[in-house]
Amino acid sequence: VECMTADAGTGELLPQDGSFNWSTNHEGSFRIGGLSRHLYRVTVRPQDKGMARSSKLVDLRSGAGVDGVRFDLVPAVPLVISTDESEFVDIEYTLRDERGEFVLRSRVWGPEPFPLPLAPGRYTLQCERDGAPLGAPQRVELVDHPVRLRLP
């Protein structure tokens, strides 16, 4: 379980604040304590690579604690991203779900295909280099089999 502060307007991560990591107990439960008054994105990354990651925004700005946040994990459908061998340097991408909500942001770490284990659904992926968009957003639907997506 990972917890990072999030931007209240976009839900995107504020990585400059760092991240906090916890493990679940044998029942899959976890408790996060000691957080200050912020909006957080809590992400569950299953050890079973066959399951999709799941994340939710948890609002602690009022100072009140939150109980009963539940994550229902589903089987993953891989979105396999790749790019040209010489073009991957400095490419970042942001993935949003069909509601336009932030799912993840990462960089391309190399030219080899990289699977992202995601829940079935519709997504939009926007690539950037140095903060500037690279081409139009790419739309993809994950149903029940891996989908390959070549980045610009």
CSV table of C-alpha atoms in Angstrom, one decimal:
chain,number,residue,atom,x,y,z
A,1,VAL,CA,0.0,0.0,0.0
A,2,GLU,CA,1.4,3.4,-1.0
A,3,CYS,CA,0.2,6.8,0.1
A,4,MET,CA,1.2,10.1,-1.6
A,5,THR,CA,-0.2,13.6,-1.3
A,6,ALA,CA,-2.4,14.6,-4.2
A,7,ASP,CA,-3.3,17.8,-5.9
A,8,ALA,CA,-6.9,18.8,-4.8
A,9,GLY,CA,-7.7,20.1,-8.3
A,10,THR,CA,-6.5,17.2,-10.4
A,11,GLY,CA,-6.0,14.3,-8.1
A,12,GLU,CA,-2.5,13.9,-9.5
A,13,LEU,CA,0.4,13.0,-7.2
A,14,LEU,CA,2.7,15.6,-5.6
A,15,PRO,CA,5.9,13.5,-5.6
A,16,GLN,CA,7.9,16.2,-4.1
A,17,ASP,CA,6.3,15.4,-0.8
A,18,GLY,CA,7.5,11.8,-0.9
A,19,SER,CA,5.5,8.6,-0.4
A,20,PHE,CA,4.7,6.4,2.5
A,21,ASN,CA,4.5,2.6,2.2
A,22,TRP,CA,2.7,0.0,4.3
A,23,SER,CA,2.0,-3.7,4.1
A,24,THR,CA,-1.3,-5.4,4.7
A,25,ASN,CA,-1.8,-8.0,7.4
A,26,HIS,CA,-2.8,-11.6,6.7
A,27,GLU,CA,-6.4,-10.6,6.2
A,28,GLY,CA,-5.5,-7.9,3.7
A,29,SER,CA,-6.2,-5.0,6.1
A,30,PHE,CA,-4.0,-2.1,6.7
A,31,ARG,CA,-3.9,1.0,8.9
A,32,ILE,CA,-2.2,4.2,8.0
A,33,GLY,CA,-1.5,6.6,10.8
A,34,GLY,CA,0.4,9.9,11.4
A,35,LEU,CA,-0.7,11.7,8.2
A,36,SER,CA,-1.2,15.4,8.2
A,37,ARG,CA,-4.2,17.4,6.8
A,38,HIS,CA,-3.8,16.7,3.1
A,39,LEU,CA,-5.6,15.0,0.2
A,40,TYR,CA,-3.9,11.6,-0.4
A,41,ARG,CA,-3.9,9.1,-3.1
A,42,VAL,CA,-3.8,5.6,-1.6
A,43,THR,CA,-2.7,2.9,-4.0
A,44,VAL,CA,-2.8,-0.9,-3.5
A,45,ARG,CA,-0.3,-2.7,-5.6
A,46,PRO,CA,-0.9,-6.5,-5.3
A,47,GLN,CA,2.0,-8.8,-5.0
A,48,ASP,CA,0.1,-11.1,-7.4
A,49,LYS,CA,0.9,-9.6,-10.8
A,50,GLY,CA,-2.3,-11.1,-12.1
A,51,MET,CA,-4.3,-8.5,-10.2
A,52,ALA,CA,-4.8,-4.9,-11.1
A,53,ARG,CA,-3.6,-2.1,-8.9
A,54,SER,CA,-6.3,0.1,-7.4
A,55,SER,CA,-6.2,3.6,-6.0
A,56,LYS,CA,-8.5,6.1,-4.3
A,57,LEU,CA,-8.4,9.6,-3.1
A,58,VAL,CA,-8.6,10.0,0.7
A,59,ASP,CA,-9.4,13.4,2.0
A,60,LEU,CA,-7.9,14.3,5.5
A,61,ARG,CA,-7.9,18.0,5.0
A,62,SER,CA,-10.6,18.4,7.7
A,63,GLY,CA,-8.5,16.6,10.2
A,64,ALA,CA,-11.0,13.8,10.7
A,65,GLY,CA,-9.9,10.2,10.3
A,66,VAL,CA,-11.3,7.9,7.7
A,67,ASP,CA,-12.4,4.3,8.4
A,68,GLY,CA,-13.6,1.6,6.1
A,69,VAL,CA,-11.9,2.5,2.9
A,70,ARG,CA,-12.2,-0.6,0.8
A,71,PHE,CA,-10.3,-1.7,-2.2
A,72,ASP,CA,-11.8,-4.4,-4.4
A,73,LEU,CA,-9.1,-5.9,-6.5
A,74,VAL,CA,-9.9,-7.4,-9.9
A,75,PRO,CA,-7.9,-9.4,-12.4
A,76,ALA,CA,-5.5,-7.3,-14.4
A,77,VAL,CA,-5.5,-6.8,-18.2
A,78,PRO,CA,-2.1,-5.7,-19.3
A,79,LEU,CA,-1.6,-2.5,-21.3
A,80,VAL,CA,1.8,-3.1,-22.9
A,81,ILE,CA,3.5,0.1,-23.8
A,82,SER,CA,6.6,0.5,-26.0
A,83,THR,CA,8.4,3.1,-28.0
A,84,ASP,CA,11.2,3.5,-30.5
A,85,GLU,CA,14.6,2.5,-29.1
A,86,SER,CA,16.0,6.0,-29.6
A,87,GLU,CA,12.9,7.9,-28.6
A,88,PHE,CA,12.2,6.8,-25.1
A,89,VAL,CA,14.5,9.3,-23.3
A,90,ASP,CA,12.6,12.0,-21.3
A,91,ILE,CA,9.1,10.7,-22.3
A,92,GLU,CA,6.5,10.7,-19.5
A,93,TYR,CA,2.9,9.6,-19.7
A,94,THR,CA,-0.2,10.2,-17.7
A,95,LEU,CA,-3.0,7.7,-17.7
A,96,ARG,CA,-6.6,8.7,-16.9
A,97,ASP,CA,-9.7,6.5,-16.7
A,98,GLU,CA,-12.9,7.0,-18.7
A,99,ARG,CA,-14.2,9.6,-16.2
A,100,GLY,CA,-11.0,11.6,-16.7
A,101,GLU,CA,-9.7,10.8,-13.3
A,102,PHE,CA,-5.9,10.4,-12.7
A,103,VAL,CA,-4.7,6.8,-12.6
A,104,LEU,CA,-0.9,7.0,-12.9
A,105,ARG,CA,2.0,9.1,-14.1
A,106,SER,CA,5.3,7.6,-15.0
A,107,ARG,CA,8.2,7.9,-17.4
A,108,VAL,CA,9.3,5.5,-20.1
A,109,TRP,CA,12.3,3.6,-18.6
A,110,GLY,CA,13.5,1.9,-21.8
A,111,PRO,CA,12.5,0.9,-25.3
A,112,GLU,CA,11.4,-2.7,-24.4
A,113,PRO,CA,7.7,-3.4,-24.0
A,114,PHE,CA,6.4,-2.7,-20.5
A,115,PRO,CA,3.1,-4.2,-19.2
A,116,LEU,CA,0.9,-2.1,-16.9
A,117,PRO,CA,-1.5,-4.4,-15.0
A,118,LEU,CA,-4.7,-2.4,-15.1
A,119,ALA,CA,-8.4,-3.1,-14.3
A,120,PRO,CA,-10.6,-3.6,-17.4
A,121,GLY,CA,-12.0,-0.3,-18.7
A,122,ARG,CA,-11.4,2.7,-21.0
A,123,TYR,CA,-8.3,4.8,-20.6
A,124,THR,CA,-6.7,7.9,-22.1
A,125,LEU,CA,-2.9,8.1,-22.2
A,126,GLN,CA,-1.1,11.4,-22.9
A,127,CYS,CA,2.6,11.4,-23.5
A,128,GLU,CA,4.8,14.4,-22.8
A,129,ARG,CA,8.4,15.5,-23.2
A,130,ASP,CA,9.7,18.4,-21.1
A,131,GLY,CA,6.1,19.2,-20.1
A,132,ALA,CA,4.9,19.5,-23.7
A,133,PRO,CA,2.3,17.1,-25.1
A,134,LEU,CA,3.6,14.6,-27.7
A,135,GLY,CA,0.7,14.1,-30.1
A,136,ALA,CA,-2.9,13.7,-29.3
A,137,PRO,CA,-4.1,11.6,-26.3
A,138,GLN,CA,-4.4,7.9,-27.2
A,139,ARG,CA,-7.5,6.1,-26.2
A,140,VAL,CA,-7.5,2.4,-25.3
A,141,GLU,CA,-10.1,-0.1,-24.1
A,142,LEU,CA,-9.0,-3.0,-22.0
A,143,VAL,CA,-11.4,-5.9,-21.9
A,144,ASP,CA,-10.0,-9.4,-21.4
A,145,HIS,CA,-6.7,-9.6,-23.3
A,146,PRO,CA,-3.5,-7.6,-23.4
A,147,VAL,CA,-3.4,-4.5,-25.6
A,148,ARG,CA,-0.2,-3.2,-27.1
A,149,LEU,CA,0.2,0.6,-27.4
A,150,ARG,CA,3.1,2.2,-29.2
A,151,LEU,CA,4.0,5.6,-27.8
A,152,PRO,CA,5.0,8.5,-30.0
